[in-house]
Coordinates of C-alpha atoms in Angstrom, one line a residue:
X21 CA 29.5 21.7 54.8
X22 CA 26.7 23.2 53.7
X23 CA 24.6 20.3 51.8
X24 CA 23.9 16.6 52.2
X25 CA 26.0 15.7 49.6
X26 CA 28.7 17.4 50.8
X27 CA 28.6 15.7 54.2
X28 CA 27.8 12.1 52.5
X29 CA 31.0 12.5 50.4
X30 CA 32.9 13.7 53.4
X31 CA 32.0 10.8 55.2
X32 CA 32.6 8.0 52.2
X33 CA 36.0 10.0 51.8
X34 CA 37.3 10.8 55.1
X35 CA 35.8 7.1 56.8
X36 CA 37.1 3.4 56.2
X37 CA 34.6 1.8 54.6
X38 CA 34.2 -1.9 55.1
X39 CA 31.6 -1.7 52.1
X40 CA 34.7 -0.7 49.9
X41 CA 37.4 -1.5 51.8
X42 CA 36.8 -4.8 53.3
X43 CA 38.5 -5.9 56.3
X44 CA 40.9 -2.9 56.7
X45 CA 37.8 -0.5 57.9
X46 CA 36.6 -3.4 60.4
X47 CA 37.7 -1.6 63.9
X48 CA 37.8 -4.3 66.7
X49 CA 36.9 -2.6 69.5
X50 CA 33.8 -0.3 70.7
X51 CA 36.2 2.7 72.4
X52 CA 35.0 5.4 68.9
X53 CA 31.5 4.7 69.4
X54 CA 31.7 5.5 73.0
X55 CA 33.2 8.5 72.6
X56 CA 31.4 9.7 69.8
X57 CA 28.2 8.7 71.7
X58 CA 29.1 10.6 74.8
X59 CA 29.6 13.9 72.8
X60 CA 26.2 14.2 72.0
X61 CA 24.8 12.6 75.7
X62 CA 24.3 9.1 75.0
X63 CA 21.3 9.0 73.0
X64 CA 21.3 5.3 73.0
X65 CA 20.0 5.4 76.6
X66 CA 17.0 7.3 75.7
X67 CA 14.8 5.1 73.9
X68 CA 13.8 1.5 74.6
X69 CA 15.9 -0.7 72.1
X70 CA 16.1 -4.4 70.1
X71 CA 18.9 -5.6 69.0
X72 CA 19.7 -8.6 66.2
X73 CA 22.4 -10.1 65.4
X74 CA 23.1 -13.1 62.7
X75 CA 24.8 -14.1 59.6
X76 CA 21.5 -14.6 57.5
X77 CA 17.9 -12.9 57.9
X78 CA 18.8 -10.3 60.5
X79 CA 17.3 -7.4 57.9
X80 CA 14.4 -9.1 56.9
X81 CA 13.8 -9.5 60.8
X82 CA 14.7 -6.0 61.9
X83 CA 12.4 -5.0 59.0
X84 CA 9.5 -7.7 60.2
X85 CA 10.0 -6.4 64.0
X86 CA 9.9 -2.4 62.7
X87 CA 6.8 -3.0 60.6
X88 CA 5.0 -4.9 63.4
X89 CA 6.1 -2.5 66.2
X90 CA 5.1 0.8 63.8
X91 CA 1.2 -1.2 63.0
X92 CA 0.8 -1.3 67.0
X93 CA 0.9 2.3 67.4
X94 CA 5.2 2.8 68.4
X95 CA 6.9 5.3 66.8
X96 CA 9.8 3.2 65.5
X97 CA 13.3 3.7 64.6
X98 CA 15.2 0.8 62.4
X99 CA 18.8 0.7 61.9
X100 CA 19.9 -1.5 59.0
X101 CA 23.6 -1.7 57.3
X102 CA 24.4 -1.8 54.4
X103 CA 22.1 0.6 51.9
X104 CA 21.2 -0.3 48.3
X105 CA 20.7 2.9 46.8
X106 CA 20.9 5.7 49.5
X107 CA 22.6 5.8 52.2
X108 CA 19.3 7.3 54.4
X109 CA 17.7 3.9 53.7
X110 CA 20.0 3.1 57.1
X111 CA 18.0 5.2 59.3
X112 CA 14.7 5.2 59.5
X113 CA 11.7 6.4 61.5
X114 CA 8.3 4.6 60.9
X115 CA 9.7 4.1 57.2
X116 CA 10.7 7.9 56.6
X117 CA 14.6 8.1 56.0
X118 CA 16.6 10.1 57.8
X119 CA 15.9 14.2 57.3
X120 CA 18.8 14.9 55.1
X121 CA 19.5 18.4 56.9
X122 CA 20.2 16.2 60.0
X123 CA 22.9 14.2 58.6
X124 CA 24.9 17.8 57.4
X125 CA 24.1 19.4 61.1
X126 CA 25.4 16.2 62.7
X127 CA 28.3 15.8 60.7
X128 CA 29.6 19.6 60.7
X129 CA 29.1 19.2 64.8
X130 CA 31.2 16.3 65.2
X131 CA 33.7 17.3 62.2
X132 CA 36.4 18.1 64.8
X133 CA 35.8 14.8 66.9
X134 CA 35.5 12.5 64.1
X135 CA 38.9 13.9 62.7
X136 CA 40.7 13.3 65.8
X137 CA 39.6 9.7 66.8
X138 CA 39.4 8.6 63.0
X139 CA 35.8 6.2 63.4
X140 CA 35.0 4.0 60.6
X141 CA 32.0 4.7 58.5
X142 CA 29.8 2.6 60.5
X143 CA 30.9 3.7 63.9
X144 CA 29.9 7.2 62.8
X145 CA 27.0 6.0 61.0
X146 CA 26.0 4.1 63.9
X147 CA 26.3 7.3 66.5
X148 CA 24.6 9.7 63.7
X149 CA 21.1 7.0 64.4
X150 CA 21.2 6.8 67.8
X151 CA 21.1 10.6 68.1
X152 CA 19.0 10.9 65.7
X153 CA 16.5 8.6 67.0
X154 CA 16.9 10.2 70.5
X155 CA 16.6 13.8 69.1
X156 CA 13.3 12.5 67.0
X157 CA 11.9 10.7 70.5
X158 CA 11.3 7.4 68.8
X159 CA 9.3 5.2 71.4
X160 CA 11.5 1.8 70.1
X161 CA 14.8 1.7 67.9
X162 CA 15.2 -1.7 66.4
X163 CA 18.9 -2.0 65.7
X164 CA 20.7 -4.1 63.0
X165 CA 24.0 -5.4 64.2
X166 CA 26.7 -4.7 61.2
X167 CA 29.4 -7.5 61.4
X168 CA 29.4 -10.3 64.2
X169 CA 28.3 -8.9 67.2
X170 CA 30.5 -9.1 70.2
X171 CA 32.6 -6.1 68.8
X172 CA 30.6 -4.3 66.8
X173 CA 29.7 -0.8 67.3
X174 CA 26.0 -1.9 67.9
X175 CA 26.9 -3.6 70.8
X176 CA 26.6 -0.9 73.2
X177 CA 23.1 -0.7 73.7
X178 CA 21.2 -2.5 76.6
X179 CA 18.2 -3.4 74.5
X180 CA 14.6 -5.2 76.1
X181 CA 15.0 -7.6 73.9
X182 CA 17.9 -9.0 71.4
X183 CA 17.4 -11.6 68.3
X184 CA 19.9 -13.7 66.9
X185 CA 18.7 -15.1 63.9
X186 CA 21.1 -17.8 61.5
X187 CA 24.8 -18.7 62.0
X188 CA 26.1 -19.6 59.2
X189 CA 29.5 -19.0 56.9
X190 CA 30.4 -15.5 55.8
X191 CA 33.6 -13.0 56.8
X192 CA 35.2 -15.8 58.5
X193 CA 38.4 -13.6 57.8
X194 CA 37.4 -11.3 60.6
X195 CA 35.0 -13.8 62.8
X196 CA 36.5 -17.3 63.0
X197 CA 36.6 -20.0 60.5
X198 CA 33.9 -22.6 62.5
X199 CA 30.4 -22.3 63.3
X200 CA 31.4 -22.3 67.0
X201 CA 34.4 -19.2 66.6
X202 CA 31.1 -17.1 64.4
X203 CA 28.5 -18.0 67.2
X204 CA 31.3 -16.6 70.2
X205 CA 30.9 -13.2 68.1
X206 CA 27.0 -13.3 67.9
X207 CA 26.5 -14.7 70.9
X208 CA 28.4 -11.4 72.1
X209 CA 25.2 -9.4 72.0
X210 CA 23.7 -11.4 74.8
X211 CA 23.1 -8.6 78.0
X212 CA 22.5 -9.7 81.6
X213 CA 19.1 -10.1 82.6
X214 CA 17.6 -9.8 79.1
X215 CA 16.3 -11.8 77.3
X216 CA 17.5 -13.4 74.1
X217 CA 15.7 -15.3 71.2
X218 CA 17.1 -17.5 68.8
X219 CA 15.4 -18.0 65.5
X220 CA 17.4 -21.2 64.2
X221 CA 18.7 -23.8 66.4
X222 CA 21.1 -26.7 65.9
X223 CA 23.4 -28.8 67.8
X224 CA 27.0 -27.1 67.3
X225 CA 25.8 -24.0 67.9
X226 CA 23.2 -24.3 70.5
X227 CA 25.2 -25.3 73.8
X228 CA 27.6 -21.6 73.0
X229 CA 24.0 -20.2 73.3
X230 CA 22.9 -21.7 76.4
X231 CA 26.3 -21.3 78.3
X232 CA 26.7 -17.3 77.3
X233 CA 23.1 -17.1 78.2
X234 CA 23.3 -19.0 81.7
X235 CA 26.2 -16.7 82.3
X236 CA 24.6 -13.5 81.9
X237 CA 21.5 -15.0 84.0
X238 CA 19.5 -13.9 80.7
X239 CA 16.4 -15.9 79.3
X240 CA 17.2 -17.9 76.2
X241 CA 14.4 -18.8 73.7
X242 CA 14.9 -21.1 70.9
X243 CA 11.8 -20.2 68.7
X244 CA 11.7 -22.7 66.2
X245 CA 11.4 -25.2 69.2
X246 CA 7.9 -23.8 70.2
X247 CA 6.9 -22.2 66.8
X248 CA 5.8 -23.8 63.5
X249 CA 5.4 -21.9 59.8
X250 CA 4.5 -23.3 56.7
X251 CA 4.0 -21.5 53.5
X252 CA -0.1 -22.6 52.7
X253 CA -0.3 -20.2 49.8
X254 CA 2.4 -18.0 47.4
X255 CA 1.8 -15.5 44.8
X256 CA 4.6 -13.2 43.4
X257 CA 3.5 -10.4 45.7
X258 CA 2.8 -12.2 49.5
X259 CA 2.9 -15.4 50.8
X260 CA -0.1 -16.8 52.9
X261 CA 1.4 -18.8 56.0
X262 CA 0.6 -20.7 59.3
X263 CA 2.0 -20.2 62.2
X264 CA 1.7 -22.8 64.9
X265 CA 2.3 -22.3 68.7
X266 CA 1.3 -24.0 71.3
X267 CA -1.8 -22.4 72.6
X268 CA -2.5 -21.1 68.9
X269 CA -3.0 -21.6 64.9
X270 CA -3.1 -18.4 62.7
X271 CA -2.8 -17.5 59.4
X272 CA -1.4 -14.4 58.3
X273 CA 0.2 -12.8 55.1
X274 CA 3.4 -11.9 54.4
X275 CA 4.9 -9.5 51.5
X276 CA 8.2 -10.7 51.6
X277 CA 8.0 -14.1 49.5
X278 CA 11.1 -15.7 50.0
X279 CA 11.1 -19.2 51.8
X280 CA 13.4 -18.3 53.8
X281 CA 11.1 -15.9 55.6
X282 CA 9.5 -18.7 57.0
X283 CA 12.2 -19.5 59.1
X284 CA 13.0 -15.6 59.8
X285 CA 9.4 -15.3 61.0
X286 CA 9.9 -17.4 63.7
X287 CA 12.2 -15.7 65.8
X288 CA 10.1 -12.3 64.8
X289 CA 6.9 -13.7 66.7
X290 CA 9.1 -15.1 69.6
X291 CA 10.3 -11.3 69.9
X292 CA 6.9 -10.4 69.8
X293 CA 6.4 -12.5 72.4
X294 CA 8.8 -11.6 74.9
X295 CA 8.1 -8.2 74.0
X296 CA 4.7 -8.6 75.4
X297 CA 5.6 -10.0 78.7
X298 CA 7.6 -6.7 79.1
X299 CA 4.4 -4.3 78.9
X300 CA 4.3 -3.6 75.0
X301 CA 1.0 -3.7 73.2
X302 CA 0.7 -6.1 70.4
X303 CA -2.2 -7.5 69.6
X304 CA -2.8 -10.5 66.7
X305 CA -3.9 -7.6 64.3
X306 CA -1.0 -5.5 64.7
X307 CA 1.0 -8.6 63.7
X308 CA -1.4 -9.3 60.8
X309 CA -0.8 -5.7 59.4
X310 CA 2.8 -5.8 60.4
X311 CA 3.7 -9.3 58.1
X312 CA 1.4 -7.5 55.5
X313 CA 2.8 -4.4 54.8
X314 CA 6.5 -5.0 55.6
X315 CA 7.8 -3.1 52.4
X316 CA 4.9 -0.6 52.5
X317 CA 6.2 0.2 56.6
X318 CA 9.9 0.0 56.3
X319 CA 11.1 0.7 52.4
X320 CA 12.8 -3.3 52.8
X321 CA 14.2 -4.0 49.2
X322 CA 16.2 -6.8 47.6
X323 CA 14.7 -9.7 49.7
X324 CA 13.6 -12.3 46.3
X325 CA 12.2 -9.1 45.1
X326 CA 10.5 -9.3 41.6
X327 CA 11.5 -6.4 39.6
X328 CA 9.5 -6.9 36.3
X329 CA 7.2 -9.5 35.1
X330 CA 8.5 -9.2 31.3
X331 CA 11.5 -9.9 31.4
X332 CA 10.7 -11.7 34.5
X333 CA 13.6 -10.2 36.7
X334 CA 13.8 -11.4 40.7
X335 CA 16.7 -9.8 42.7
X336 CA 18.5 -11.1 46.2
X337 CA 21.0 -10.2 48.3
X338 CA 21.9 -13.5 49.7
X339 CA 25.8 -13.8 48.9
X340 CA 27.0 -16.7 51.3
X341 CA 26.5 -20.3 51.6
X342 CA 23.2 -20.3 53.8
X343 CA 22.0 -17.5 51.7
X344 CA 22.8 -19.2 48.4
X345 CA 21.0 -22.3 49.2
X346 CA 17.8 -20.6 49.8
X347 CA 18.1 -19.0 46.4
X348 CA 18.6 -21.9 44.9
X349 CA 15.7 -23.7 47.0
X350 CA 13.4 -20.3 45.7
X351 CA 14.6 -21.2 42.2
X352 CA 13.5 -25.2 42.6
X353 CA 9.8 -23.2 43.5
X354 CA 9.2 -21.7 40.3
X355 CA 8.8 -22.8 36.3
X356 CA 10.7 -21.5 33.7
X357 CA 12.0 -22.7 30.7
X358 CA 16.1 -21.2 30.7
X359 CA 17.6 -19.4 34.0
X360 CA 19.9 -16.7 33.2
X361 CA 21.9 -15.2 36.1
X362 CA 23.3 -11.9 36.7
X363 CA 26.2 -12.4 39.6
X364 CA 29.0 -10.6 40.8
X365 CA 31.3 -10.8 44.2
X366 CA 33.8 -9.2 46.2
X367 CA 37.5 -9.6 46.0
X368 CA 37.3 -11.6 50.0
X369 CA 34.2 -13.6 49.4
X370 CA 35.3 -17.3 50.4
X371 CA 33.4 -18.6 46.9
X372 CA 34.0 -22.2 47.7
X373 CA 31.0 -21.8 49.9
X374 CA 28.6 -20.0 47.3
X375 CA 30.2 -21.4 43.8
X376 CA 29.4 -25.2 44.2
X377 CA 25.4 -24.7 45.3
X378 CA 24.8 -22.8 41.8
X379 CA 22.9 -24.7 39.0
X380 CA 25.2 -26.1 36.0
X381 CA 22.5 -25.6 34.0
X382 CA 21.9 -22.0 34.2
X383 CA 23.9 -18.8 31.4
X384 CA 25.9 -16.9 33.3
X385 CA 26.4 -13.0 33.3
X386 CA 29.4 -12.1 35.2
X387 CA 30.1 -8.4 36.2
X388 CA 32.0 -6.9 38.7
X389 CA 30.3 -3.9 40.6
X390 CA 31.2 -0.4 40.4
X391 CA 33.4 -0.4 43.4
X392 CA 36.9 -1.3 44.9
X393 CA 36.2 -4.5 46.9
X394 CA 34.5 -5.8 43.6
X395 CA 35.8 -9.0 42.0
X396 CA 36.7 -8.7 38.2
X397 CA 34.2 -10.0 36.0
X398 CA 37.2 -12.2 34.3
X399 CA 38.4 -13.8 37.2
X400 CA 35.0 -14.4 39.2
X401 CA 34.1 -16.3 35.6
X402 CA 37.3 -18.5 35.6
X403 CA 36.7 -19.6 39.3
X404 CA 32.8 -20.0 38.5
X405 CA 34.0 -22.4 35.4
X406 CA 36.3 -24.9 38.3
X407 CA 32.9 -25.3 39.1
X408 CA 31.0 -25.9 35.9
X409 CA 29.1 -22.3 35.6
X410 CA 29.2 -21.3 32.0
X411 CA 28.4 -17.9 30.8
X412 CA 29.4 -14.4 29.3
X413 CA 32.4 -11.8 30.9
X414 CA 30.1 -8.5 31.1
X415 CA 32.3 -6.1 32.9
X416 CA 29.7 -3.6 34.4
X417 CA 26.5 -4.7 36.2
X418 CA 24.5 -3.0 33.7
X419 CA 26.1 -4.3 30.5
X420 CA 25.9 -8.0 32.2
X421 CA 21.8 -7.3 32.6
X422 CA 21.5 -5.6 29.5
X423 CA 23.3 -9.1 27.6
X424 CA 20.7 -11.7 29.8
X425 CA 17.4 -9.0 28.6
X426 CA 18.8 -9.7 24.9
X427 CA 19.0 -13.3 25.5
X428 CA 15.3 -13.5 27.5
X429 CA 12.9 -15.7 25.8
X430 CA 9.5 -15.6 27.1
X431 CA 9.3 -18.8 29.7
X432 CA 12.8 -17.6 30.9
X433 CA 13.8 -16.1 34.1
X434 CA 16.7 -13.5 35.1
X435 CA 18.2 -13.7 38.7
X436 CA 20.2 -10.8 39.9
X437 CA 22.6 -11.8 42.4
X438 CA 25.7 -13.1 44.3
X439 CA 26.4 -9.4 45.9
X440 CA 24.4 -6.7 48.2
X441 CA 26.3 -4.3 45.2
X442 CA 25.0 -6.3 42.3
X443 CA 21.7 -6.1 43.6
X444 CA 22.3 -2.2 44.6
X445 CA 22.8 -1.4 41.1
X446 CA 20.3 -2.9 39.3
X447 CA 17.7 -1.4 42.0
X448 CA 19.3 2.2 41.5
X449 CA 18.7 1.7 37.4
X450 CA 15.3 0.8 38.1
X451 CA 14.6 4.2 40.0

């Protein structure tokens, strides 16, 4: 292979793809990433890591942590799953994506390998950037779990620091159909002797914490139990908020304007924190500029992103229950006179846990992405109609945006959602 393109498409062609495939490419067990990580040395080993894990906000926080670690002088590498638009954004080095020439020398060295112990997509995605980050002599790699934790290909690390961030219901087809079976697999990042902070706490998921913790003799940190946000200030571009702690009160900004950061942030400063008791250097103001320039550091996209201000166009990727609601509590925040929404959804999203939180009053766009996981437009409409969602059968993603800009009115609002895919290709059209 001689081109980038030619070892992308090698890779979406050869690999199972959970992206596309769904459940059939998720490989439950770690034996491929090991070997494909002890052809090329262990790279993982080189670097100092942090790992996070959770059903909701792990990319905003790997992007928060990356942006924060980058402002205090670390060069930083930042794994995240899946892309939007290109496939680099998954590897990262102080916000630079992956030197395309890499991917094609990596993949034509490992051809032979990879065609005899037949890796998924992310397990060979997940070997490509930890070599890469070794081979580039990143200071810090902060590393996105892809699906649960306990068996994912992430998981064999031995990070200074993990973060778990929100349990909540999504892929319960592959991770257990209770809040306790789901934290079991997050909890599964949890390494001896290192310590572990948990952004979101509650009672049914707490005591899993504290037992895998206690038997792994690592330090648990529930940071919403010691650290207090509040939004004092929004515009469409940063949100100006307080953070509370007990020997402290500062304000700081943050670019990433969903409410749901708040929460997010959280377990970002009790990182921070723990990160500082292991040497690192991380003052206030490298936090300040960190929260500040979040999308400026790391390339982040399709967190409440606002696309255009006429139409006024905001994207998200939230596409389960927990991530639903806060879409709908970001909707409650703003004025508008009609709410037009752009959704689509895969063939094995459970929709009785995103379906009922949508507003009855809002027209509907329904599309199916451009891929083979995607529900049909047609039948994602008649389930949203059980549930009292009205609107128009688009097909594409691009005809269903095109049909909400002809019914805009000025005062109106269009939300792209439902999907990481739906969002995907309205960012790609906007490029």
């Amino acid at each position: 292979m001689y081109t980038y393109t030619e070892a992308i498409d090698y890779l979406y062609s050869r690999l199972p793809m959970f992206t596309r495939d769904g459940a059939s490419a998720y490989k439950k067990d770690l034996d491929r990433t090991i070997a494909l990580c002890d052809a090329v040395g262990n790279p993982q080993n080189r670097y100092k890591t942090i790992h996070v894990a959770g059903t909701n906000g792990k990319g905003s926080s790997s992007h928060m942590l990356a942006s924060i670690l980058n402002a205090a002088g670390y060069k930083t590498g930042l794994y995240t799953s899946p892309h939007l638009v290109d496939f680099r954004e998954r590897i990262r080095i102080n916000g630079e994506q992956i030197d395309p020439q890499f991917v094609v020398d990596y993949v034509n060295s490992q051809k032979q390998l990879i065609e005899e112990i037949q890796p998924s997509f992310f397990e060979a995605t997940v070997a490509l950037a930890f070599d890469y980050f070794a081979v580039k002599q990143v200071d810090v790699a902060v590393i996105e779990v892809g699906l649960g934790g306990r068996l994912d290909s992430t998981n064999i690390i031995h990070p200074d620091v993990a973060l778990i961030t929100n349990i909540g219901m999504d892929h319960m087809n592959l991770l257990g159909n209770s809040l306790e079976e789901i934290t079991v697999e997050k909890a599964g990042i949890i390494k001896a002797n290192t310590p572990v902070v948990i952004s979101e706490s509650n009672s049914i998921t707490a005591p899993i914490f504290i037992n895998r913790a206690a038997e792994m003799d690592a330090g648990l940190f529930f940071a919403d139990q010691f650290i207090k946000a509040r939004c004092i200030e929004k515009t469409s571009t940063y949100q100006k908020i307080e953070i509370v702690s007990a020997d402290s009160t500062e304000e700081f900004e943050l670019d990433l304007t969903g409410s749901y950061q708040l929460k997010n942030v959280l377990g970002v400063l009790g990182v921070v924190e723990q990160l500082r008791k292991l040497g690192y250097t991380i003052s206030t103001e490298h936090v300040r500029l960190g929260l500040a320039g979040v999308q400026r550091r790391t390339g982040l996209q399709g967190r409440w992103q606002t696309l255009s201000t006429e139409p006024l166009i905001i994207c998200d990727t939230g596409h389960n229950e927990d991530g639903i609601k806060e879409v709908i509590k970001n909707l409650e925040g703003l004025h508008f006179e009609q709410l037009h929404v752009v959704i689509g959804a895969m063939k094995d999203k459970d929709l009785d846990h995103m379906l009922p939180y949508l507003p009855k009053d809002a027209l509907y766009y329904f599309s199916n992405p451009d891929m083979p996981r995607a529900m049909g437009a047609e039948e994602l409409a008649e389930k949203a109609l059980s549930y009292g969602l009205k609107g128009n059968v688009c097909g594409t993603v691009e005809n269903a945006l095109n049909t909400a800009k002809v019914a805009y009115r000025q005062g109106d609002l269009i939300f792209v959602g439902g999907s990481n895919f739906v969002v995907a290709e309205v960012l790609a059209s906007n490029q």
